Amino acid sequence: MKSIHLQIRFLVPLMVTLTVAALLALPLLDRMTLRWFSRDLSARGAMVAKTLSLAISDIEPNAKLDRLRGLLERGVLDERLVGIALCSATNQQILSTKGFPGSLTCKEAREIALLQNPRLELSSGAVHIGDFPVNPQQADSDRLVLLHDLSLPDRRSIDTRRYMIIFITVLGLAVAGITMIVAQLSWRGWVSGMRAILRGEGLVRPLLQTGGNSTGADSAPPELQPLEVEIRQHLRELEDNLYREHGPLTPWDPERLRGLLRTQLRGDQVIVVSNREPYIHLKGKEGIQVSRPASGLVTAVEPVMRACSGTWIAHGSGSADRETVDEHDRVAVPPDTKDYVLRRIWLSEEEEQGYYQGFANEGLWPLCHVAHVRPVFRESDWAQYRAVNQRFADAVVAEARSDDPIVLVQDYHFALLPAMVREKLPKATIITFWHIPWPNPESFGICPWRRELLQGMLGSTILGFHTRFHCKNFTETVDRYLEARIEHEHSTISYQGEPTLVQSYPISIAWPTDEERLRWPAPSEARRAVIERLKLPEDASIAVGVDRFDYTKGILERLHAVERLLEKYPQWQGRFVLVQVAAPTRNALEEYREFQDRIHRVTDRINQRFGTDTYQPVRLLAEHHDHAALMELYRAADMCVVTSLHDGMNLVCKEFVAARDDEQGVLILSRFAGAARELPEALVINPYHVEETTDALHRAATMPPQEQRERMASLRMTVREFNVYRWAGRMLADAGQWRLRERITRRVQRRAREGSEAMNA
Ligand code: GDG
């Protein structure tokens, strides 16, 4: 019924348009036909006149009039001629045939004959008038006036109109009919294509059709591909908004992640590779102690590994690490629950120096962060980087229990490893996650080994970044430096025939469990404890910063903003305190040592300028803190300050939000942290703009509790739902879909092979 309505809605305007076109075209056509006939009659008249002229010249002058009349009467016998008159040069009628109207004088006839349309309406019908000299060589020659019957052309014109109307109507109906059929077919194809896309079938079907040479790029018919991407994005955004507004339909938690591993990944083995290990064994005064490193990567990946078991391969860097592993360099962790295996790799001093301190931290880290520290690239560091990547890749192959494990490669320390693993385990699903930003092609281009790094990374099945912006930068970099096929609509890059899906997966934290929350002190207790321990004023407005002591985190800019706050808003002198945790990191590098010294100097200067015996505006705690101490600080604070100059995501801001179940506290967040895209309810600032950061500190310190509650409630909803299990879950689900396709492809190819073998036999 709907389609009939659609057709009528389409047909009526089409018919109206055609009718209007016909109405406009007919008079035009009419005029053209008449002009054509008129020219025809003039030519014909000229011929008749010429014939008569020759006959007239042969007549003897005496017998002239009678002979002439007879001659003209014979001429009129032509059915189209109505009458003929012979006129003198002075327009006197010499004689005329019977049909020539008596009322028409030679002068009038001549005047009409000179018109463009020499037509005269008589009572007997319309005639065409032609006027021709008897002797064209003689200037004062007699003239012949011929009257042609115009009823024939008039009749033809009416016939032409009729045929035209019939023709236009038939043509209109034919065009409408064909259009409707084509539209119907396209509509059906389009609708079924869209349904398939919405059901997610597009990913599998083309593989079956093409026998396995297909990539993600072929997931929908070409004409629907741009639409498919848009629809998927809209669906994802809708899903995200729905989550934000109504809470989760099915929340992501360890159980759901385990379920996904059991079902979609059929319990396949998961191997994580990272430089930093999740647990470090250290020799202490009271024997061996276990420590959790200050690392965003470990914070995020550890809960995922707890949920999926498997093996984590990392550099064993602790002083008691060798003493705690078995003969295969393995140790079960976490120490209490032993959920998964940690396989340690030992690095020599040269290896650590070249691969980690040198190439990764002096080269790639500043290269990707573009934070005013020049990257240093040394040939010897590059050689170590390659060698260590190979050692870790070999360890992956050794730990793999099947030929197609799921390998999660973490961060910029292992850009070459994906291609190295791919070489030995072609069927492995390699998911590489780049935890830091990806710069634009020009910035990345300064690396002498840019092509090798890109080739290594494109050994991955899936390559993840925190934001779409980083994905875009990466794709543009590949476009600039490698010969690869880029399918923007499907976010895939095919290099040497092997596709890699480049996607954004914003990382997060594990939302605290009820058990964990029970161990937290109440915010008022936490405040009391912090004030006592750090000897802060009773009425202090406490801002907290928690970072690795790294130049990208904007600690210097934060200090400048605190100094400016105390100048601009003197009421905060004696009351405002920044408690800055700066966990030691990369102390072996001169760049870091210089930076850390500078922070100490600036802190001292501010404290001297505004401090008293009992008050210090900046408390710099440059040491590692345990998790509980951080929680206490987060819960004691009036605000948390994140001023990164460039940060892939930043987890500290999410930890602060998760810690504030009292819905109080204000988050100040740099717009250059990936997290700013997810957390707009924070006070988002540009850390390079000291005045803006200063005003944000003042605003946070004076924000009414109700506004704090509204902002914090919304932030909490986001962090709770967009947690680290969702991050891992989305990546693993994409991997699961990929593996499913691979299996189907292999099955189809095997059957095809078996079929042809049977035929040959
Ligand atoms: C990279 C990217 C991305 C800090 N001090 C201590 C301590 N920490 C913990 C924090 C937090 C983590 O370290 C730092 O996380 P970030 O996200 O700020 O940063 P990076 O280490 O630079 O991590 C970053 C992250 O990877 C994840 O992808 O977000 O953009 O740069 O968890 O709490 N933890 C302990 N003691 C400390 O003194 N225990």
PDB file of N, CA and C and ligand atoms in Angstrom, residues 292 294-297 299 365 435-436 466 507 546-548 553 581 583 623-627 630 634 647-652 655, ligand 1:
ATOM      1  N   ARG A 292      53.466  -2.131  42.864  1.00  0.00           N
ATOM      2  CA  ARG A 292      52.749  -1.858  41.606  1.00  0.00           C
ATOM      3  C   ARG A 292      53.345  -0.597  41.009  1.00  0.00           C
ATOM      4  N   ALA A 294      54.032   2.919  38.913  1.00  0.00           N
ATOM      5  CA  ALA A 294      53.221   4.080  38.525  1.00  0.00           C
ATOM      6  C   ALA A 294      53.166   4.109  37.013  1.00  0.00           C
ATOM      7  N   SER A 295      52.111   3.570  36.472  1.00  0.00           N
ATOM      8  CA  SER A 295      52.020   3.505  35.011  1.00  0.00           C
ATOM      9  C   SER A 295      50.564   3.407  34.593  1.00  0.00           C
ATOM     10  N   GLY A 296      50.190   4.297  33.693  1.00  0.00           N
ATOM     11  CA  GLY A 296      48.816   4.281  33.205  1.00  0.00           C
ATOM     12  C   GLY A 296      48.508   2.978  32.487  1.00  0.00           C
ATOM     13  N   LEU A 297      49.492   2.470  31.763  1.00  0.00           N
ATOM     14  CA  LEU A 297      49.309   1.231  31.001  1.00  0.00           C
ATOM     15  C   LEU A 297      48.992   0.073  31.948  1.00  0.00           C
ATOM     16  N   THR A 299      47.876   0.265  35.018  1.00  0.00           N
ATOM     17  CA  THR A 299      46.575   0.532  35.644  1.00  0.00           C
ATOM     18  C   THR A 299      45.450  -0.016  34.769  1.00  0.00           C
ATOM     19  N   TRP A 365      59.164   8.882  22.597  1.00  0.00           N
ATOM     20  CA  TRP A 365      58.296   9.611  23.553  1.00  0.00           C
ATOM     21  C   TRP A 365      58.202  11.104  23.194  1.00  0.00           C
ATOM     22  N   HIS A 435      49.567   3.776  23.485  1.00  0.00           N
ATOM     23  CA  HIS A 435      49.024   4.512  24.640  1.00  0.00           C
ATOM     24  C   HIS A 435      49.309   6.007  24.614  1.00  0.00           C
ATOM     25  N   ILE A 436      50.180   6.426  23.720  1.00  0.00           N
ATOM     26  CA  ILE A 436      50.537   7.851  23.704  1.00  0.00           C
ATOM     27  C   ILE A 436      50.003   8.473  22.414  1.00  0.00           C
ATOM     28  N   HIS A 466      43.838   6.131  21.374  1.00  0.00           N
ATOM     29  CA  HIS A 466      42.798   6.615  22.286  1.00  0.00           C
ATOM     30  C   HIS A 466      41.707   7.399  21.562  1.00  0.00           C
ATOM     31  N   ILE A 507      40.821   4.477  26.424  1.00  0.00           N
ATOM     32  CA  ILE A 507      41.143   3.632  27.584  1.00  0.00           C
ATOM     33  C   ILE A 507      40.533   4.214  28.854  1.00  0.00           C
ATOM     34  N   VAL A 546      48.521  14.255  40.575  1.00  0.00           N
ATOM     35  CA  VAL A 546      49.215  12.958  40.680  1.00  0.00           C
ATOM     36  C   VAL A 546      49.779  12.636  39.305  1.00  0.00           C
ATOM     37  N   ASP A 547      51.086  12.551  39.209  1.00  0.00           N
ATOM     38  CA  ASP A 547      51.674  12.281  37.892  1.00  0.00           C
ATOM     39  C   ASP A 547      52.987  11.540  38.042  1.00  0.00           C
ATOM     40  N   ARG A 548      53.369  10.862  36.950  1.00  0.00           N
ATOM     41  CA  ARG A 548      54.769  10.494  36.876  1.00  0.00           C
ATOM     42  C   ARG A 548      55.509  11.811  36.690  1.00  0.00           C
ATOM     43  N   LYS A 553      53.524  16.312  31.501  1.00  0.00           N
ATOM     44  CA  LYS A 553      52.337  16.398  32.358  1.00  0.00           C
ATOM     45  C   LYS A 553      51.979  17.833  32.761  1.00  0.00           C
ATOM     46  N   VAL A 581      51.847  14.955  43.817  1.00  0.00           N
ATOM     47  CA  VAL A 581      52.580  13.683  43.840  1.00  0.00           C
ATOM     48  C   VAL A 581      53.330  13.586  42.517  1.00  0.00           C
ATOM     49  N   ALA A 583      55.687  10.899  40.904  1.00  0.00           N
ATOM     50  CA  ALA A 583      56.347   9.585  41.057  1.00  0.00           C
ATOM     51  C   ALA A 583      57.604   9.542  40.212  1.00  0.00           C
ATOM     52  N   GLU A 623      57.918  11.222  45.360  1.00  0.00           N
ATOM     53  CA  GLU A 623      58.219   9.811  45.671  1.00  0.00           C
ATOM     54  C   GLU A 623      57.028   8.938  45.289  1.00  0.00           C
ATOM     55  N   HIS A 624      57.306   7.663  45.201  1.00  0.00           N
ATOM     56  CA  HIS A 624      56.245   6.731  44.833  1.00  0.00           C
ATOM     57  C   HIS A 624      55.284   6.554  45.997  1.00  0.00           C
ATOM     58  N   HIS A 625      53.995   6.553  45.712  1.00  0.00           N
ATOM     59  CA  HIS A 625      52.977   6.362  46.749  1.00  0.00           C
ATOM     60  C   HIS A 625      52.254   5.055  46.502  1.00  0.00           C
ATOM     61  N   ASP A 626      51.769   4.457  47.587  1.00  0.00           N
ATOM     62  CA  ASP A 626      50.976   3.254  47.312  1.00  0.00           C
ATOM     63  C   ASP A 626      49.540   3.663  46.968  1.00  0.00           C
ATOM     64  N   HIS A 627      48.809   2.685  46.453  1.00  0.00           N
ATOM     65  CA  HIS A 627      47.477   2.948  45.922  1.00  0.00           C
ATOM     66  C   HIS A 627      46.560   3.582  46.986  1.00  0.00           C
ATOM     67  N   LEU A 630      47.164   7.239  47.469  1.00  0.00           N
ATOM     68  CA  LEU A 630      46.591   8.046  46.390  1.00  0.00           C
ATOM     69  C   LEU A 630      45.086   8.226  46.589  1.00  0.00           C
ATOM     70  N   TYR A 634      42.970  11.682  46.817  1.00  0.00           N
ATOM     71  CA  TYR A 634      41.845  12.003  45.923  1.00  0.00           C
ATOM     72  C   TYR A 634      40.605  12.364  46.748  1.00  0.00           C
ATOM     73  N   ASP A 647      48.716  14.439  26.162  1.00  0.00           N
ATOM     74  CA  ASP A 647      48.545  13.168  26.888  1.00  0.00           C
ATOM     75  C   ASP A 647      47.630  12.281  26.061  1.00  0.00           C
ATOM     76  N   GLY A 648      48.022  11.024  25.863  1.00  0.00           N
ATOM     77  CA  GLY A 648      47.169  10.120  25.086  1.00  0.00           C
ATOM     78  C   GLY A 648      45.756  10.130  25.648  1.00  0.00           C
ATOM     79  N   MET A 649      45.614   9.768  26.913  1.00  0.00           N
ATOM     80  CA  MET A 649      44.309   9.797  27.558  1.00  0.00           C
ATOM     81  C   MET A 649      44.392  10.560  28.883  1.00  0.00           C
ATOM     82  N   ASN A 650      45.103  10.045  29.856  1.00  0.00           N
ATOM     83  CA  ASN A 650      45.262  10.460  31.248  1.00  0.00           C
ATOM     84  C   ASN A 650      44.237   9.744  32.121  1.00  0.00           C
ATOM     85  N   LEU A 651      44.763   8.913  32.975  1.00  0.00           N
ATOM     86  CA  LEU A 651      43.902   8.107  33.837  1.00  0.00           C
ATOM     87  C   LEU A 651      43.699   8.726  35.211  1.00  0.00           C
ATOM     88  N   VAL A 652      44.588   9.664  35.597  1.00  0.00           N
ATOM     89  CA  VAL A 652      44.478  10.258  36.930  1.00  0.00           C
ATOM     90  C   VAL A 652      43.116  10.946  37.084  1.00  0.00           C
ATOM     91  N   GLU A 655      40.571   8.374  37.759  1.00  0.00           N
ATOM     92  CA  GLU A 655      40.700   7.815  39.115  1.00  0.00           C
ATOM     93  C   GLU A 655      40.099   8.777  40.141  1.00  0.00           C
TER      94      GLU A 655
HETATM   95  C1  GDG B   1      50.315   6.402  29.365  1.00  0.00           C
HETATM   96  C2  GDG B   1      49.853   7.651  28.605  1.00  0.00           C
HETATM   97  C3  GDG B   1      47.504   7.032  29.103  1.00  0.00           C
HETATM   98  C4  GDG B   1      51.126   7.915  39.431  1.00  0.00           C
HETATM   99  N1  GDG B   1      51.897   8.081  40.496  1.00  0.00           N
HETATM  100  C5  GDG B   1      51.778   6.977  41.246  1.00  0.00           C
HETATM  101  C6  GDG B   1      50.915   6.130  40.591  1.00  0.00           C
HETATM  102  N2  GDG B   1      50.518   6.724  39.481  1.00  0.00           N
HETATM  103  C7  GDG B   1      49.562   6.144  38.533  1.00  0.00           C
HETATM  104  C8  GDG B   1      48.301   6.913  38.447  1.00  0.00           C
HETATM  105  C9  GDG B   1      47.778   6.474  37.107  1.00  0.00           C
HETATM  106  C10 GDG B   1      49.060   6.241  36.334  1.00  0.00           C
HETATM  107  O1  GDG B   1      50.110   6.137  37.249  1.00  0.00           O
HETATM  108  C11 GDG B   1      49.389   7.388  35.405  1.00  0.00           C
HETATM  109  O2  GDG B   1      48.497   7.296  34.353  1.00  0.00           O
HETATM  110  P1  GDG B   1      48.461   8.357  33.168  1.00  0.00           P
HETATM  111  O3  GDG B   1      47.318   8.016  32.321  1.00  0.00           O
HETATM  112  O4  GDG B   1      48.436   9.710  33.731  1.00  0.00           O
HETATM  113  O5  GDG B   1      49.815   8.308  32.404  1.00  0.00           O
HETATM  114  P2  GDG B   1      51.061   7.504  31.819  1.00  0.00           P
HETATM  115  O6  GDG B   1      51.770   6.682  32.810  1.00  0.00           O
HETATM  116  O7  GDG B   1      51.885   8.542  31.178  1.00  0.00           O
HETATM  117  O8  GDG B   1      50.419   6.531  30.759  1.00  0.00           O
HETATM  118  C12 GDG B   1      48.536   8.144  29.127  1.00  0.00           C
HETATM  119  C13 GDG B   1      48.040   5.800  29.756  1.00  0.00           C
HETATM  120  O9  GDG B   1      49.271   5.420  29.205  1.00  0.00           O
HETATM  121  C14 GDG B   1      47.072   4.656  29.580  1.00  0.00           C
HETATM  122  O10 GDG B   1      46.892   4.380  28.249  1.00  0.00           O
HETATM  123  O11 GDG B   1      46.351   7.470  29.784  1.00  0.00           O
HETATM  124  O12 GDG B   1      48.073   9.208  28.330  1.00  0.00           O
HETATM  125  O13 GDG B   1      50.830   8.670  28.700  1.00  0.00           O
HETATM  126  O14 GDG B   1      47.097   5.286  37.214  1.00  0.00           O
HETATM  127  O15 GDG B   1      47.480   6.596  39.511  1.00  0.00           O
HETATM  128  N3  GDG B   1      50.577   4.918  41.088  1.00  0.00           N
HETATM  129  C15 GDG B   1      51.124   4.539  42.227  1.00  0.00           C
HETATM  130  N4  GDG B   1      51.998   5.332  42.901  1.00  0.00           N
HETATM  131  C16 GDG B   1      52.349   6.537  42.433  1.00  0.00           C
HETATM  132  O16 GDG B   1      53.139   7.243  43.064  1.00  0.00           O
HETATM  133  N5  GDG B   1      50.780   3.348  42.736  1.00  0.00           N
END
